Every structure is written in C-alpha cells, then in structure tokens.
XYZ file of C-alpha atoms in Angstrom:
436
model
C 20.138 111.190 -93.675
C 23.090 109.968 -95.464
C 22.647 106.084 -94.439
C 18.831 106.798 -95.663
C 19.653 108.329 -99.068
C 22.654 105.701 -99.657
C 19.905 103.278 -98.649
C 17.493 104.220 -101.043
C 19.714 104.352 -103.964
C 20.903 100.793 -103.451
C 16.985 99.523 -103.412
C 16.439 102.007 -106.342
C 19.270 100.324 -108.157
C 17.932 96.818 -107.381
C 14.795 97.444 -108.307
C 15.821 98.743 -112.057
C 17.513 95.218 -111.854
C 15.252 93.514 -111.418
C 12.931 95.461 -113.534
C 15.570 95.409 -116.628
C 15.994 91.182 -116.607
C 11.974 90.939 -116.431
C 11.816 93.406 -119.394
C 14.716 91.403 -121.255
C 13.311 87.853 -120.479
C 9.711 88.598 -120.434
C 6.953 86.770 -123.367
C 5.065 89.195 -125.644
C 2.813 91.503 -124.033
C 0.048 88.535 -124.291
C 0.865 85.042 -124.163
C -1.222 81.925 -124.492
C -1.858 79.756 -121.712
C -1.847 76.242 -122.197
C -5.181 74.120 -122.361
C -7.151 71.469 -124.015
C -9.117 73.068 -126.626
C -12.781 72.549 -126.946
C -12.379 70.892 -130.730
C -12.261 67.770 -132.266
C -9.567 66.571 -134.436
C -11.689 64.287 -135.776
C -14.307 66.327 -136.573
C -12.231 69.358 -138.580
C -14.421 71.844 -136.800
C -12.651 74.935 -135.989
C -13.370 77.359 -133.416
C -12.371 80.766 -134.638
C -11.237 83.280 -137.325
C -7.675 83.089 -137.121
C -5.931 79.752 -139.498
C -3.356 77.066 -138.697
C -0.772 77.963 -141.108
C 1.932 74.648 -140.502
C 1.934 71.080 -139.533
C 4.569 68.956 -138.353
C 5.277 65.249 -136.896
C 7.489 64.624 -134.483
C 7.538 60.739 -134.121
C 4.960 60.542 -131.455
C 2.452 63.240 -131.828
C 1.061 65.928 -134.597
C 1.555 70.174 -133.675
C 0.215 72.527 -135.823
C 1.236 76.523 -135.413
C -0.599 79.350 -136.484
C -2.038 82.769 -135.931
C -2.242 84.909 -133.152
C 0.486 82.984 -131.306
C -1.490 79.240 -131.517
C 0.291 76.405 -131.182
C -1.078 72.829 -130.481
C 0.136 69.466 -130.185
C -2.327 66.933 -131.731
C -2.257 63.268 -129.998
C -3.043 60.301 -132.472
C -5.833 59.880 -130.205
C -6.949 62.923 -131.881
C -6.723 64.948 -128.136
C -6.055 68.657 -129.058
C -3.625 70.220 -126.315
C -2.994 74.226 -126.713
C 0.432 74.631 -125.451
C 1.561 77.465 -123.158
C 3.442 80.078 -126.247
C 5.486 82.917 -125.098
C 4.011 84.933 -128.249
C 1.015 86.538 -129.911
C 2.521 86.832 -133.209
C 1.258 84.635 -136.112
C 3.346 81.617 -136.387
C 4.165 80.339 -139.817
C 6.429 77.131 -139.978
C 7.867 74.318 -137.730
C 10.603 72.449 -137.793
C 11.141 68.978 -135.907
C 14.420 67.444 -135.503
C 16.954 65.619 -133.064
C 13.900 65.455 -130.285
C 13.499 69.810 -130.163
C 10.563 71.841 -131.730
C 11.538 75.240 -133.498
C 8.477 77.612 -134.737
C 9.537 80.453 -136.480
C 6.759 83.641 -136.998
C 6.398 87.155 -137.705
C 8.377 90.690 -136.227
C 11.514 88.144 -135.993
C 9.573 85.200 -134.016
C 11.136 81.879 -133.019
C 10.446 79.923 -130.086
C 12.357 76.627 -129.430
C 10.767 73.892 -127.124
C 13.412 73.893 -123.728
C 14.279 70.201 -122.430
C 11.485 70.451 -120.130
C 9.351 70.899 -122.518
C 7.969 74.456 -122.514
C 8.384 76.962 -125.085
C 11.193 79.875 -125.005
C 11.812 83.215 -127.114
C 14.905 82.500 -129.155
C 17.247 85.666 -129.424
C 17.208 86.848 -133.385
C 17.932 90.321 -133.401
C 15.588 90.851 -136.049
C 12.331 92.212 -136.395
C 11.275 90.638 -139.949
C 8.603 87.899 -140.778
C 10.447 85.010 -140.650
C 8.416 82.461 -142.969
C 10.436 79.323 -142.900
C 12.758 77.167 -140.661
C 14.872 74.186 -141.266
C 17.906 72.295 -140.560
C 20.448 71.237 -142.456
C 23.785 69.381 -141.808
C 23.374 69.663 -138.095
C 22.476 73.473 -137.797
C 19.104 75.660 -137.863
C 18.290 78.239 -140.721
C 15.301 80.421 -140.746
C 14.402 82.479 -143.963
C 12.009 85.399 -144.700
C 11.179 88.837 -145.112
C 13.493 90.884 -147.837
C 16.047 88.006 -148.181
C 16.707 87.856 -144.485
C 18.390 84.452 -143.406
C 19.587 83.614 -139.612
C 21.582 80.773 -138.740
C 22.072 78.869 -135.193
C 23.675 76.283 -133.882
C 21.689 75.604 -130.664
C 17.965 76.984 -132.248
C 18.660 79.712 -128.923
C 20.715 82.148 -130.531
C 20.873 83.586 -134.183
C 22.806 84.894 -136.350
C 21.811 87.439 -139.176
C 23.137 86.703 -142.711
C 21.748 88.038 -146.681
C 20.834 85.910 -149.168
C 21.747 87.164 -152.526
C 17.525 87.818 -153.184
C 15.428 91.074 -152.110
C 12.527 89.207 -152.361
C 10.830 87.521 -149.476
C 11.973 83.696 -149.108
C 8.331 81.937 -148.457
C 10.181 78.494 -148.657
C 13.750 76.491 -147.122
C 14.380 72.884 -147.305
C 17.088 70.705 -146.823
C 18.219 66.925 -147.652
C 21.383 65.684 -146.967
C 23.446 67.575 -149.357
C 21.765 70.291 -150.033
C 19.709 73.506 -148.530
C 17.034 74.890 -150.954
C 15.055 78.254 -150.671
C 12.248 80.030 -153.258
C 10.867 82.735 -153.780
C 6.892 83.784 -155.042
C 8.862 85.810 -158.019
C 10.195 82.316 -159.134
C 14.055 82.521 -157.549
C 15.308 79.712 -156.043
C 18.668 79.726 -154.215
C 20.571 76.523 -153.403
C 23.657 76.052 -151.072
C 25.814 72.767 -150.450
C 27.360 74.146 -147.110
C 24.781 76.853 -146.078
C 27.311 79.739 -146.432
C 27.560 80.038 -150.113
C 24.551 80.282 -152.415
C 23.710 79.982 -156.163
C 21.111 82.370 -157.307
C 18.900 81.734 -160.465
C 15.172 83.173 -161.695
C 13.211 79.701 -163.101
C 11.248 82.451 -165.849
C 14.118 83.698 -166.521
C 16.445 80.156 -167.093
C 13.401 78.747 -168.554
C 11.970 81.600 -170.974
C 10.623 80.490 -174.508
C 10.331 77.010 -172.717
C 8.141 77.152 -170.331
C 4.930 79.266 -168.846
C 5.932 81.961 -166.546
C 4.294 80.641 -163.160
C 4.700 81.893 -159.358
C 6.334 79.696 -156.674
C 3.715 79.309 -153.779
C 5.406 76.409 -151.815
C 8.340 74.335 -151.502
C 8.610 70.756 -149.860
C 11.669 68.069 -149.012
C 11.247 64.818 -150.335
C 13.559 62.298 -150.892
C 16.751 63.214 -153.338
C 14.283 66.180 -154.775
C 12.713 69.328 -153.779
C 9.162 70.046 -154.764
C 7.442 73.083 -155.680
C 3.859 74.367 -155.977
C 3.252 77.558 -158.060
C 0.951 78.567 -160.395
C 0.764 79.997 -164.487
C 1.123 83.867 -164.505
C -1.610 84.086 -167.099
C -3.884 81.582 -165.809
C -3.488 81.301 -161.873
C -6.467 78.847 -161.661
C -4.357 76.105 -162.863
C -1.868 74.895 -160.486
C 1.479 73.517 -160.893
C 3.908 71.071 -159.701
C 7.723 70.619 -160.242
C 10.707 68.536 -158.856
C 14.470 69.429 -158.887
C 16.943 67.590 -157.353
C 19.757 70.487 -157.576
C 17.948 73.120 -159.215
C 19.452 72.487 -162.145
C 17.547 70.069 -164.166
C 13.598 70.395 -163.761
C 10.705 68.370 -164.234
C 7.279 68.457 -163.918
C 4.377 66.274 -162.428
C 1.828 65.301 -165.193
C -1.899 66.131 -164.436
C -3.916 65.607 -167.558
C -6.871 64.957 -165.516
C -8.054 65.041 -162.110
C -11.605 63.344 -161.440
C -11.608 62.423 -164.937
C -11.654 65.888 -166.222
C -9.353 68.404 -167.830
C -8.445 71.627 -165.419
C -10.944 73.651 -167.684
C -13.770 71.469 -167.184
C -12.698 71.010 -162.977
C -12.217 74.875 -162.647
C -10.097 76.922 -160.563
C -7.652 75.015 -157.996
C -5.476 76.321 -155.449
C -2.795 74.339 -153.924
C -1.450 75.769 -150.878
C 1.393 72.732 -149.679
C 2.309 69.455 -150.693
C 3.619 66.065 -149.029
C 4.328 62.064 -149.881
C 3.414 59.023 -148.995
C 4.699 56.390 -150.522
C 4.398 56.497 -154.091
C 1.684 58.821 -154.312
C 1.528 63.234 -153.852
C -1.145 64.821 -151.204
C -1.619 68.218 -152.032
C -3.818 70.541 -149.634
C -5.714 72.989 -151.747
C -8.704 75.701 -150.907
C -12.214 74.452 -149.738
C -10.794 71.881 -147.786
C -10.437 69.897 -150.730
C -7.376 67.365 -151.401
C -5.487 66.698 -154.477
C -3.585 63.041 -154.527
C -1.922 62.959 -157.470
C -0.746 59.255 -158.698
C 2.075 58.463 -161.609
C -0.592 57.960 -163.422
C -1.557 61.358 -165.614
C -4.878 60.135 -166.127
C -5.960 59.378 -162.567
C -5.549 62.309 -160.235
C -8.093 62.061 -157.375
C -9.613 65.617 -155.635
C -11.757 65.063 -152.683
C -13.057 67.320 -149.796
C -12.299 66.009 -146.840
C -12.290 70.156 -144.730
C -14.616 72.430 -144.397
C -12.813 75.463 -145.318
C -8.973 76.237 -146.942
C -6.274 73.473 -145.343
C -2.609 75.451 -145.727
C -0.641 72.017 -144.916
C -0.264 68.612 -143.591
C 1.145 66.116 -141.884
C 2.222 62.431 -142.059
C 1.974 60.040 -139.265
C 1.637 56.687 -138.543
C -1.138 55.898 -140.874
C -3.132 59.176 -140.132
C -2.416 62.305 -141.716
C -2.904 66.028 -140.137
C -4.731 68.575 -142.138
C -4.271 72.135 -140.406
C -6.010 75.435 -141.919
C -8.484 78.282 -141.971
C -10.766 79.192 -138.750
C -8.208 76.941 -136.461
C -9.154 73.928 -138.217
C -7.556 70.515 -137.307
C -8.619 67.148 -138.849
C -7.148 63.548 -138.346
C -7.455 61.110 -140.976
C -6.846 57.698 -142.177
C -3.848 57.500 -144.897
C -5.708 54.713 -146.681
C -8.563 57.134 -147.302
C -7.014 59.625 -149.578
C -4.838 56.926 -151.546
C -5.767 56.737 -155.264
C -6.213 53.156 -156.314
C -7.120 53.015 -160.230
C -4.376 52.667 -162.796
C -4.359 53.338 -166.632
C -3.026 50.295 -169.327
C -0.236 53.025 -170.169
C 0.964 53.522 -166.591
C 0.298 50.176 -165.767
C 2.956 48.577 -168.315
C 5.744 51.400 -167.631
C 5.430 50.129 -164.519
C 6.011 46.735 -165.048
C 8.512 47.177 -167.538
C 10.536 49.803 -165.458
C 9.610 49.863 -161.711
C 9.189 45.952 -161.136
C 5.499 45.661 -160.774
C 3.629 42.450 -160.803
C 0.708 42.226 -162.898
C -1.512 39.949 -161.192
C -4.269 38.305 -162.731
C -7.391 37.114 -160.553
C -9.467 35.208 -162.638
C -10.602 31.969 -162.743
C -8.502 28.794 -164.744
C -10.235 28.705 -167.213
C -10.337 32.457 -168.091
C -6.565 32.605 -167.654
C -6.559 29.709 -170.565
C -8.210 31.817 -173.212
C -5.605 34.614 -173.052
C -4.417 37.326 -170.426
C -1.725 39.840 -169.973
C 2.266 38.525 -170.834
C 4.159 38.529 -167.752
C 0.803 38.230 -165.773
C 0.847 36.032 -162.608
C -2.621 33.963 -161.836
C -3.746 33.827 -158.775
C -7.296 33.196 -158.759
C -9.143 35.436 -156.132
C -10.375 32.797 -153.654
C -6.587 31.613 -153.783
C -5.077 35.640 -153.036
C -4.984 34.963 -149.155
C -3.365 31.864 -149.209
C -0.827 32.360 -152.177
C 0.296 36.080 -152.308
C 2.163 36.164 -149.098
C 4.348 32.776 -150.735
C 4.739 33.953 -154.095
C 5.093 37.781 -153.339
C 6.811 37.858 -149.773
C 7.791 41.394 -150.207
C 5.239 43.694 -149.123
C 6.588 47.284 -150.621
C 6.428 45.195 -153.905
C 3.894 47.181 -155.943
C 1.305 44.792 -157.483
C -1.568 45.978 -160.262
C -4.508 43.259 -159.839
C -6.998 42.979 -163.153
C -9.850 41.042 -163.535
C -12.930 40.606 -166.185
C -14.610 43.922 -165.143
C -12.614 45.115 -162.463
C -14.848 44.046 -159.136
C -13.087 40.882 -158.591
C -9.949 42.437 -158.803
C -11.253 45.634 -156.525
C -11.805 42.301 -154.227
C -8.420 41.147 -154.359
C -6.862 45.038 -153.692
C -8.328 44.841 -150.262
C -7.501 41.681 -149.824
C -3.755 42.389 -150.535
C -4.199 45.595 -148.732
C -5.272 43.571 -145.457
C -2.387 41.237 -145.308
C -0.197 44.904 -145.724
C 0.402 45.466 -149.153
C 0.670 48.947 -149.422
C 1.368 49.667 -153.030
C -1.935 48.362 -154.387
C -3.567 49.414 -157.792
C -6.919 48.122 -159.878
C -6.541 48.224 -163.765
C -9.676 46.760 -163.843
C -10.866 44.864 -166.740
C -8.541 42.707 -169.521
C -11.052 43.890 -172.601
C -9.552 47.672 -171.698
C -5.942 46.191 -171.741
C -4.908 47.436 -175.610
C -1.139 46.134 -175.953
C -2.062 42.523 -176.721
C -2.532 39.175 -175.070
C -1.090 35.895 -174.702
C-alpha cells in the first residue's frame, strides 16, 4: 500500500508538471490556424466585420495585423496567406526589422516571428493595450495604455518602464538618433538614448499660435517625424505636421485638394500617413486616399477602398492598403502619384531643389519666347535626347507645352524610360513670371 500511494503521488506530481508548463506556454484560449484566405488583394474585398488595423513591408512580402488575432502576409503576387497566431486579441501595430516580425496588441500582446518562422507569445508582464512597437538603436520598445512603455533586447522578453505621460501613447517612432512617441491629448515625448525622455504638450508650447488640434497618428520618415491630428473646434479638417526633434514645427500646406477648399470638399479623416518619394499618401475614411504634393494647390483625393483604410504599405512599386471589414488591396504606386504642378511651385523648384524645366515644343515655338532656364527638347526628340542630356533619373523634371497635352505626352514618355519625379505645368500662356 505504501509502494502504491508513493506511486501515485509521483504520477500526481508529474502530471501537475506537465499540466503547469502547458498552462505557462500555451496560446490564448483560441488561436488562428493558418490558411489561404478566400480574398483577393487585388480586389479590396473583405470578408468580415472585424478591420486590419497595420501594415508593414518586410523586403519581400506585405503583412497586415488586425482584429480578433488576424494576421496575414500579403505576396506581391497579391496571394493572401493567414498565418498560424498564438492570439485572439486585436492586434494593432508591426514592426519589421533585422529579418524578425514583432506585432504588438491588446491585454499586453506581442508575438515575435521565431527563426522558423512561426509566431510566439513574447513574455511582457503586462496586461495593457499595447498600441505601438518600434526599434530604435538596436533594441525593441512597445508603447501604450496609461503611459506604459516595455523595452527588449531580443523582442522575447520585456521589460516594464513609465513614460513621464498618463495618457495613452497611440504612436512610437524612431530614426537614427532619435525615439519619438504622441499622444491623442497633443504630448509628444522624445528620447536620444531611450532611457531618458523630454516631455512637452504641442497646445500648450504652441498656444496663441496655433489651433488646438488632436494627434491621431505618428509616422518615421527621413530626418522628421510626421503627425496626423485634427482642429479641436473643427475635427472635419485634418492636419499634418513635421518635426525633426520636436522642437521646431512645421506644417504641410493644403490649400486645396481636388481643386477645392476643405469647406467646399467636406469632412476628411486621415487615419495614417506614408512617403514615396517626394510626394505624402495619406489613408483616410471611405477608402479614399489623400496624396498630397509640395504643391499647396494640387492635393489629389481619390477612392481607391471600399470602406475606411487605417494604413499602408510601400513596396516595390505596389502599395498595401489594409482596413475596415478585413480589407486588403494591392496597388500600383504610379496610380496614386499626383502629376500637375502650379507656376509658383514650379519655379521654387527650379530655383531651390534643381529642377529642370523642360520645354517640348516645336523650334519654332521655342523661337518666339519660353521659360528662362528652360531646356528644349521637342517631344518627338524626348526618347532619344533625355537619357543624354538628363542621365540622372531621380532628377526631377517639370515638362510644359502650348496647352499641356504634348507635354502630358512627354511625362509618360520620361516616366517609361524611369523618370520617377515627373510633373506637367501644362501650358506657357499660364506661366506669369515672364519669358525670354
């Protein structure tokens, strides 16, 4: 009886073992299995209620991360594969760097992609939405609920640490030098070695000089960080700002988008932001998109989703748009580009950015007076001759014309043989600073 009971206790004792290490290493309660889902990226059509809240690109392929634990990696075939997620909870941000995947969520959430490739729980010791994840000078930072920041050094295990906000953080970004965070009630924190951290209100810092607005997003690009908000008083007009350091801020001119003033384009929600090249792509509400030029005067808004798309992004000539109802939707770069280019804009350029105005035109046009500083190259000679005279192809060249078709024309042309930074001015008579 003794050999029995001593027997027993030893399986007894096994078995809470065993039960314990399933307990501590098991996924949520539901997990999703991976899959190819029955959608088209090409399409946009989503196939439920729930959203796709972040987009990333990590050299190869697009993911996109969302609610109820949905997490998908987007070929630029436009294949949709739903990967296998050790989570239900909604997912909020990614973060791609140094070849590993980090998705950070709510109740404390972050998964990390192994070196196999599936996804793990990472241990965070918190139970607070986390809404954004980053890295920055070789380690991982996640940001959220109340303040809360964790750090890591392997994107496995994480640390707990305060920021000096009780607001939630809804954005973190990082460039070289420094690490960046906002909140919605306009704080924005920045830290050169991710330990110490300079607090500062924007309405506050800013009061009597600007409009009180609300930070909605924040975005990496370059030297400077960008931010999305929105006026206080009048949320249907959206705004967008640059710092480099936080401590000198600027603002992106939109006097007009379509052609028309914000009151006469109504209400306009922009929910995230991204670059490429020398132009902004801002995601907004009813799948529309906002590209937003240097040019004040011509902002471009098209719909390209049917419903809300909450961010994007950038790959090899194809952008990912990721929103409401699970919606995915590949697209070509060149088709959300803004092309047209206001006198004004046209000549900062080529005074201060090295553009080349290029005139089109035939001989004997060019004889009776064009643009000083204008280089003719007649449009049946733009094949032949730009690729000798302007061998550089991130050079940005403005083409004008009589009435702007031949010089429309010669855009396409230049944009065939790989120009990328390609605008129309259109016609000479509009030109209002003089000829030669």
């Amino acid at each position: 009886m003794r050999y029995l009971a001593r027997t027993l206790a030893v399986l007894l004792t096994l078995a809470v073992c065993v039960y314990l290490i399933w307990f501590l290493t098991r996924p949520d309660s539901q997990s999703i299995e991976s899959g190819t889902l029955p959608v088209s990226a090409e399409s946009g059509e989503g196939d439920g209620t729930g959203a796709y809240y972040a987009a990333a690109f990590d050299s190869t392929n697009f993911w996109a991360a969302g609610s109820g634990g949905r997490l998908a990696r987007i070929t630029m075939d436009n294949e949709v594969e739903l990967q296998s997620c050790p989570t239900r909870n909604d997912l909020y941000d990614l973060c791609w760097e140094n070849g590993r995947l980090l998705v950070c969520g709510e109740n404390g959430t972050i998964i990390y992609q192994s070196h196999n490739g599936t996804f793990r729980k990472a241990a965070t010791g918190t139970t607070a939405d986390l809404l954004a994840i980053t890295v920055f000078q070789g380690s991982y930072y996640a940001a959220g609920e109340g303040g809360i920041l964790l750090t890591s050094s392997d994107g496995k295990k994480w640390l707990k640490h305060e920021l000096p906000v009780s607001s939630d953080v809804i954005g973190l970004e990082a460039n070289k030098e420094t690490l960046f965070a906002i909140t919605r009630d306009s704080d924005y924190l920045v830290s050169k070695d991710g330990t110490a951290w300079r607090s500062h209100n924007y309405n506050k810092e800013y009061q009597g000089y600007a409009d009180p607005c609300v930070f909605e997003s924040l975005e990496n690009m370059g030297d400077s960080f960008f931010v999305v908000g929105q006026l206080q008083e009048n949320p249907d007009i959206p705004l967008i700002m640059f710092t480099e350091d936080g401590q000198v801020w600027l603002s992106k001119p939109m006097a007009r988008i379509n052609g028309m003033t914000f009151s006469e384009l109504g209400p306009l929600k922009i929910y995230g932001i991204g670059c490429h090249l020398d132009q902004l792509i801002a995601v907004c509400d009813s799948g529309r998109l906002l590209t937003v030029t240097n040019c004040a005067e011509c902002n471009q808004l098209g719909k390209y989703a049917d419903a809300d798309v909450f961010d994007l992004a950038f790959g090899d000539k194809r952008m990912l748009l990721a929103g409401e109802g699970y919606t995915l939707s590949v697209i070509a770069l060149e088709d959300v580009r803004q092309y047209k280019i206001q006198p004004e804009q046209a000549l900062t350029d080529y005074l201060n950015n090295g553009a080349v105005l290029i005139d089109v035109r035939s001989d004997e046009e060019w004889a009776s007076g064009h643009i000083a500083g204008a280089v003719h190259i007649p449009l049946a000679d733009v094949d032949s001759r730009l690729p000798q005279e302007i061998p550089e192809k991130q050079t940005q060249l403005i083409f004008y014309c009589g009435s702007g078709k031949r010089s429309q024309t010669a855009l396409e042309k230049a944009r065939d043989l790989g120009y990328q930074l390609v605008y129309n001015l259109g016609g000479i008579d509009d030109w209002p600073y003089g000829l030669e």
